[in-house]
mmCIF file of C-alpha atoms in Angstrom:
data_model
loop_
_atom_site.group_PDB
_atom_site.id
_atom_site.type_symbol
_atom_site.label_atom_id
_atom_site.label_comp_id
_atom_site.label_asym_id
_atom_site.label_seq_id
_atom_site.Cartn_x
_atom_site.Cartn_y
_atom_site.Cartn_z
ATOM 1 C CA UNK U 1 53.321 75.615 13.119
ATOM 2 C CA UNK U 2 54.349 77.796 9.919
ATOM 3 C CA UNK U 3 51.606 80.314 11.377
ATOM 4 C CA UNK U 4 52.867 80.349 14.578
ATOM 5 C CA UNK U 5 56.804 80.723 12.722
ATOM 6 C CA UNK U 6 55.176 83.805 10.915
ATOM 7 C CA UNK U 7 53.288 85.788 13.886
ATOM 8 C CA UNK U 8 56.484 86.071 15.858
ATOM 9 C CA UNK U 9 55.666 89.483 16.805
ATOM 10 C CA UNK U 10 58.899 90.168 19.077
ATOM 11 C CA UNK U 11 61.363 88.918 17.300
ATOM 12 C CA UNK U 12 61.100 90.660 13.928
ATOM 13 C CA UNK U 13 58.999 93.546 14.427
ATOM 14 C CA UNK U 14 60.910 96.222 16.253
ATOM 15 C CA UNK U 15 60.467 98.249 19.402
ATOM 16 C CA UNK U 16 56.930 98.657 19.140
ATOM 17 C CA UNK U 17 55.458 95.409 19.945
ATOM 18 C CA UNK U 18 57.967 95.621 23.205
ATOM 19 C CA UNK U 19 55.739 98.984 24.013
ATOM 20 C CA UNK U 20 52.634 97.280 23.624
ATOM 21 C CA UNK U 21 53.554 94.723 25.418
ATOM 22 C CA UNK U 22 54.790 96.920 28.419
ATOM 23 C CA UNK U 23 51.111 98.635 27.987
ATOM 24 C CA UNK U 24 49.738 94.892 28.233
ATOM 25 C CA UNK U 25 51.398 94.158 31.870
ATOM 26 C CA UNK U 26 50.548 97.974 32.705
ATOM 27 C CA UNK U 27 46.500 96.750 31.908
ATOM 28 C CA UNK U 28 46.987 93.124 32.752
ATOM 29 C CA UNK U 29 47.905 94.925 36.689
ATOM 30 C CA UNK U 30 44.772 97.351 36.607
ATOM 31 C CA UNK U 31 42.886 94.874 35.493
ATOM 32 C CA UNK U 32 43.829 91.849 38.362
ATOM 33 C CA UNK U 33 43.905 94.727 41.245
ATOM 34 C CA UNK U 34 40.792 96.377 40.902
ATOM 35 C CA UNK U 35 39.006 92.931 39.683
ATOM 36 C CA UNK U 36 40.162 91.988 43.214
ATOM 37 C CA UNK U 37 39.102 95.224 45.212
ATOM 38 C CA UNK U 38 35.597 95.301 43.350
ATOM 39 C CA UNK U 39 34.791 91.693 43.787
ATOM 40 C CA UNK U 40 36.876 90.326 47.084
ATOM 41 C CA UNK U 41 38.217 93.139 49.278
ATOM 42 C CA UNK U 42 34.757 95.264 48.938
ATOM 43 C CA UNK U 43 32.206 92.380 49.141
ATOM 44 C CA UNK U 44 29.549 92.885 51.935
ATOM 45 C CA UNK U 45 26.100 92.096 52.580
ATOM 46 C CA UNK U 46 25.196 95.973 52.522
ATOM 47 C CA UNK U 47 21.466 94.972 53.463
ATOM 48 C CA UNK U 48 22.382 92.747 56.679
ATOM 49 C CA UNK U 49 24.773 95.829 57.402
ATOM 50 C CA UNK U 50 21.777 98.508 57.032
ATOM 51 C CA UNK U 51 19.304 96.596 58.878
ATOM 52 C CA UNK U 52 21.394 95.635 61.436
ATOM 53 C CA UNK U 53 22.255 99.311 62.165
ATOM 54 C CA UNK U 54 19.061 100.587 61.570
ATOM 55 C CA UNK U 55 17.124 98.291 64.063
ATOM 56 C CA UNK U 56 20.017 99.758 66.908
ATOM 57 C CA UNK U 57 19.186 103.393 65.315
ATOM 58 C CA UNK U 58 15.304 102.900 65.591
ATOM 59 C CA UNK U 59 16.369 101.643 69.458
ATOM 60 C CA UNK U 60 18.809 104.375 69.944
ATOM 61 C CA UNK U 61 21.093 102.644 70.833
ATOM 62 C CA UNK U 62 23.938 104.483 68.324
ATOM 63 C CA UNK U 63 27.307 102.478 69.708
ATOM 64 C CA UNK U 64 26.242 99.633 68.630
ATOM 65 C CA UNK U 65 25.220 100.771 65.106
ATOM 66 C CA UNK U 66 28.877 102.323 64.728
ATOM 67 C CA UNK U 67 30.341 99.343 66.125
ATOM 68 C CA UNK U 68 28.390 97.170 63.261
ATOM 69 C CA UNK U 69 30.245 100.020 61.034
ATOM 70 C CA UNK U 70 33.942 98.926 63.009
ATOM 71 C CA UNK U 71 33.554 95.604 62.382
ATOM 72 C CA UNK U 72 33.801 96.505 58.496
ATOM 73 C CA UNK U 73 35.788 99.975 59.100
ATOM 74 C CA UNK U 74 37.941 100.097 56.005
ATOM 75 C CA UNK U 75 34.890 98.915 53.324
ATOM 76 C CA UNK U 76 33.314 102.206 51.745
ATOM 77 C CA UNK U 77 30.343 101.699 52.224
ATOM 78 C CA UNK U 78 30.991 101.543 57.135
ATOM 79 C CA UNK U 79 32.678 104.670 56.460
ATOM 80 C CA UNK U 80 29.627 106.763 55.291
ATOM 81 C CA UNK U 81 27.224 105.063 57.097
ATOM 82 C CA UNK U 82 29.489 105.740 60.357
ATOM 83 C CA UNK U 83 29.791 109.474 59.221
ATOM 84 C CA UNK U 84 26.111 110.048 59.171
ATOM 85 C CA UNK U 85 26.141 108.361 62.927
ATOM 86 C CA UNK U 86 28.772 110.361 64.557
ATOM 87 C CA UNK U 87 26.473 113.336 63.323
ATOM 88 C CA UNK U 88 22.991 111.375 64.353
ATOM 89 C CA UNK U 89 22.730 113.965 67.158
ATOM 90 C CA UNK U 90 22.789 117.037 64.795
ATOM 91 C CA UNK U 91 20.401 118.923 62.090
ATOM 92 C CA UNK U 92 19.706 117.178 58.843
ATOM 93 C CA UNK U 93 21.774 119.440 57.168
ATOM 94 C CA UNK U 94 25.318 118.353 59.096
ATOM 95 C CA UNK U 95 24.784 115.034 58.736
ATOM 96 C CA UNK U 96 23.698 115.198 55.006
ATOM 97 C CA UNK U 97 27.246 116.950 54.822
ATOM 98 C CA UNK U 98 28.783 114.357 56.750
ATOM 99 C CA UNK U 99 27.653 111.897 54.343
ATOM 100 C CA UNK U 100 28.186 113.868 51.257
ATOM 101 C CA UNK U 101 31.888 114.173 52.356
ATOM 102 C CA UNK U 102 32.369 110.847 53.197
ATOM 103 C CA UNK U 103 31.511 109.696 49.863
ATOM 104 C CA UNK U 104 33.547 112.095 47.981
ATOM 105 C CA UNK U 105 36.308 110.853 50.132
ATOM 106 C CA UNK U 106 35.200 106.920 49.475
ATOM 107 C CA UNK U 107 34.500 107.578 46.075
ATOM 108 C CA UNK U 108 38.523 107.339 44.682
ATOM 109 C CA UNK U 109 39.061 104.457 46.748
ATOM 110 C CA UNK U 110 36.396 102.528 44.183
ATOM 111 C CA UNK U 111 37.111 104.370 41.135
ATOM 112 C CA UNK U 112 40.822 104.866 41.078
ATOM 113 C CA UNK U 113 43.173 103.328 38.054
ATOM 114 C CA UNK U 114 40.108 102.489 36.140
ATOM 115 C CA UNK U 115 39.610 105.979 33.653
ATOM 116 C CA UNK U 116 42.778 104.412 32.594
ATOM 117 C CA UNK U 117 41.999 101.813 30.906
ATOM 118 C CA UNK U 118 40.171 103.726 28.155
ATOM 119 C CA UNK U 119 43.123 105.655 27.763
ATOM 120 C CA UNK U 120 45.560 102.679 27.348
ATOM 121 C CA UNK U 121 43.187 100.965 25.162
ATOM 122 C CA UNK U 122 43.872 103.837 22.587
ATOM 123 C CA UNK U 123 47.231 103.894 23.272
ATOM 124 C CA UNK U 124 48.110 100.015 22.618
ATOM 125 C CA UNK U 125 45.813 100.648 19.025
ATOM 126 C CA UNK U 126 47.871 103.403 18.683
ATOM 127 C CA UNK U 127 51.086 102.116 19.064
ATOM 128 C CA UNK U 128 50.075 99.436 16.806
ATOM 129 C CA UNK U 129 49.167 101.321 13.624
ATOM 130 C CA UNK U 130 52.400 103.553 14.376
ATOM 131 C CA UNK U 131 54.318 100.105 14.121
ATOM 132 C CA UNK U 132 52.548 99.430 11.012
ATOM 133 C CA UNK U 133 52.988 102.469 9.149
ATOM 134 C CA UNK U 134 57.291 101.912 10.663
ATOM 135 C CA UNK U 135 57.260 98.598 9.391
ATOM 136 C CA UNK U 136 55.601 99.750 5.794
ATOM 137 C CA UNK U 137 57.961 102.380 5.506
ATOM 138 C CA UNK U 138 60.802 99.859 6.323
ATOM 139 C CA UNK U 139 59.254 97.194 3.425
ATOM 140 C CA UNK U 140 58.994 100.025 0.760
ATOM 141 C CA UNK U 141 62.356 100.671 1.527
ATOM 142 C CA UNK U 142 63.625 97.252 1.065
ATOM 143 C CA UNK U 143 61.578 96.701 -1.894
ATOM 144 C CA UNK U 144 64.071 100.183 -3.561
ATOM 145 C CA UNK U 145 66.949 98.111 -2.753
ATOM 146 C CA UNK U 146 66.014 94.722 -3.232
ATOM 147 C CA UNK U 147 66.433 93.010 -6.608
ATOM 148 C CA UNK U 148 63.669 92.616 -9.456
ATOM 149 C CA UNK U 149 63.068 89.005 -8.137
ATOM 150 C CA UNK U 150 63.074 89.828 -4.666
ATOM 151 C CA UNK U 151 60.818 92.835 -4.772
ATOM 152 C CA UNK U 152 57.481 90.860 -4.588
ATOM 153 C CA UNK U 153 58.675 88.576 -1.357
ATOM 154 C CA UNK U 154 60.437 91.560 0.605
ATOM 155 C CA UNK U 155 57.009 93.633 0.257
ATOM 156 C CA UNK U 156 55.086 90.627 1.518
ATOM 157 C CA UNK U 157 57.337 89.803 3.919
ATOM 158 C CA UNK U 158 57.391 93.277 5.361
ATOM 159 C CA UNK U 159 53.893 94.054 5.134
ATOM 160 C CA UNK U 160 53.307 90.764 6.693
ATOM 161 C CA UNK U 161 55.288 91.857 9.684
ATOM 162 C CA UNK U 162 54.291 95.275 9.560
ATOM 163 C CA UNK U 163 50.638 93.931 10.252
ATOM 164 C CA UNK U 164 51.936 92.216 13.531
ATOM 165 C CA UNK U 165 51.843 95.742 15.318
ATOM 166 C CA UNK U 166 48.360 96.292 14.614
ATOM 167 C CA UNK U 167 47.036 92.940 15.160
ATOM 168 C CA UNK U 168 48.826 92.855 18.980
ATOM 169 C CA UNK U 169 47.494 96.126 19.618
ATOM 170 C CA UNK U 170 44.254 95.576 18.947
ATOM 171 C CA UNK U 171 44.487 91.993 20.773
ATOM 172 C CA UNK U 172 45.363 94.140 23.862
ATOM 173 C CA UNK U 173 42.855 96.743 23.689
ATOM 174 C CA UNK U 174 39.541 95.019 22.649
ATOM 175 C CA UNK U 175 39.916 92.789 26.117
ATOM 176 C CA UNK U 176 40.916 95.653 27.929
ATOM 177 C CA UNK U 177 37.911 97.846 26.631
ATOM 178 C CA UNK U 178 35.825 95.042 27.796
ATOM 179 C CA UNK U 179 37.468 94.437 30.984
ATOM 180 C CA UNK U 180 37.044 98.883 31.628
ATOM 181 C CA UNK U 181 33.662 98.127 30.830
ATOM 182 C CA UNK U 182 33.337 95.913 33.480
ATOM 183 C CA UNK U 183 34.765 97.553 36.249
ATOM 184 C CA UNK U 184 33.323 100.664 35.258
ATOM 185 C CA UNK U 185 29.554 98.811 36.244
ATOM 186 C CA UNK U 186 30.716 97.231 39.199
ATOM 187 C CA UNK U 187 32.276 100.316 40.679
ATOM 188 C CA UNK U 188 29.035 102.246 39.769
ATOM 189 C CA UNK U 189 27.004 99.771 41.480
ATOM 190 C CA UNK U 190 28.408 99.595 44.421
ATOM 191 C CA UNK U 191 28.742 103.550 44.585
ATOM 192 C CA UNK U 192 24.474 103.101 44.106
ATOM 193 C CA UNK U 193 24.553 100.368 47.191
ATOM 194 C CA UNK U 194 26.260 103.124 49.162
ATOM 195 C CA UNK U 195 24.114 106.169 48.432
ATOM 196 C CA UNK U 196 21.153 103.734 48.521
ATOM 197 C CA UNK U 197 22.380 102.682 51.834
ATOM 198 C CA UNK U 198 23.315 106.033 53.195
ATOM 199 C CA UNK U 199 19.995 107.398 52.076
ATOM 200 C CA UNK U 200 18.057 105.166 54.122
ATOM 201 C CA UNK U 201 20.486 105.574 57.090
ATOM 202 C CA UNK U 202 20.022 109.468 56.723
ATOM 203 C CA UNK U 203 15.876 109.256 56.517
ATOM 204 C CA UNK U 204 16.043 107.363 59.728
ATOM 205 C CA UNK U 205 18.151 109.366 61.338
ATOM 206 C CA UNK U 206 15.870 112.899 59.746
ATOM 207 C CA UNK U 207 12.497 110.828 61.803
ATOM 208 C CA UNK U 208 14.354 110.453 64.665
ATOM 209 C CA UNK U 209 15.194 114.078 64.832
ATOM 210 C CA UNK U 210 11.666 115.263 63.934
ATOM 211 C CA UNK U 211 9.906 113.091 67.007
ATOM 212 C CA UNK U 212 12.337 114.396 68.714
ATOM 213 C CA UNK U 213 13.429 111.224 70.587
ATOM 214 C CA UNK U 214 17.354 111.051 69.870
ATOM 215 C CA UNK U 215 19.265 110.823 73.226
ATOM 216 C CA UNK U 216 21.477 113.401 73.313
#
């Protein structure tokens, strides 16, 4: 209990653990919605998917393979693949652009808030030692005006508190570098399962051009 009395971080420690603590719920939101999209909202078998619409490519039969891609049309990873068939019955080089451009366009949808988590890392270890170099400023200052008795227990008392700062913001940024971490490999893998994917769609669609027995 007397530790928990002592690391009372809001109640004694100024503005600055209120800042970190906005940067916390700032990351803790990140954090839960792109957890979410990664995991839930972009989950798909992408090899069912791909062979699916690659055994109604390799039969030509191209409405059905965009209408595997409609069944899934606001995941990533239908939306280039669907690109690349709307162009099926073009040169390599269109639908290689087709695809190119969908993914650029895909691309944000995977990748977006997440950069920011390195940055607010910094900023909550930041705020922290500028909290602690406040609060030592503030203890010094006590100790001037405190008396010869006091002088020892308002240092340690302010130091003590002064230390709160950096100790909440580095409790906020070491999970939150781990949690950018994270992200950062699940978004990258599913941006491979998407080139992957739309690589294999694209060198089916290249033979099928070549033997020259697309239905046009």
């Amino acid at each position: 209990m007397g530790f928990l009395e002592q690391f009372n971080p809001f109640s004694r420690s100024g503005i600055w653990m209120f800042l970190i603590l906005m940067v916390s719920v700032y990351i803790v939101t990140i954090v839960v919605e792109r957890a979410y999209a990664l995991w839930f909202r972009f989950k798909i078998d992408a090899s069912q998917i791909l062979s699916r619409i690659i055994s109604f490519v390799d039969s030509n039969n191209y409405s059905r393979a965009i209408e595997v891609c409609n069944s899934r049309q606001n995941h990533p990873m239908c939306m280039v693949l669907k690109s690349g068939l709307l162009k099926a019955n073009r040169s390599d080089v269109e639908i290689r652009r087709a695809i190119e451009q969908a993914t650029m366009k895909v691309a944000p949808q995977i990748q977006k808030r997440t950069p920011y988590l390195a940055t607010l890392a910094n900023v909550a270890t930041l705020l922290g030692l500028l909290g602690t170099i406040f609060g030592l400023i503030m203890a010094f200052e006590g100790v001037e005006m405190a008396s010869a008795a006091k002088k020892q227990e308002v240092l340690a008392r302010g130091i003590s508190l002064a230390m709160n700062t950096t100790a909440f913001g580095l409790i906020v940024a070491i999970p939150t570098t781990i949690a950018h971490a994270v992200l950062s490999a699940r978004q990258n893998s599913l941006l491979d399962t998407i080139e992957d994917s739309a690589m294999t769609l694209f060198n089916h669609l290249s033979a099928k051009n070549r033997m020259g027995t697309m239905k046009r």
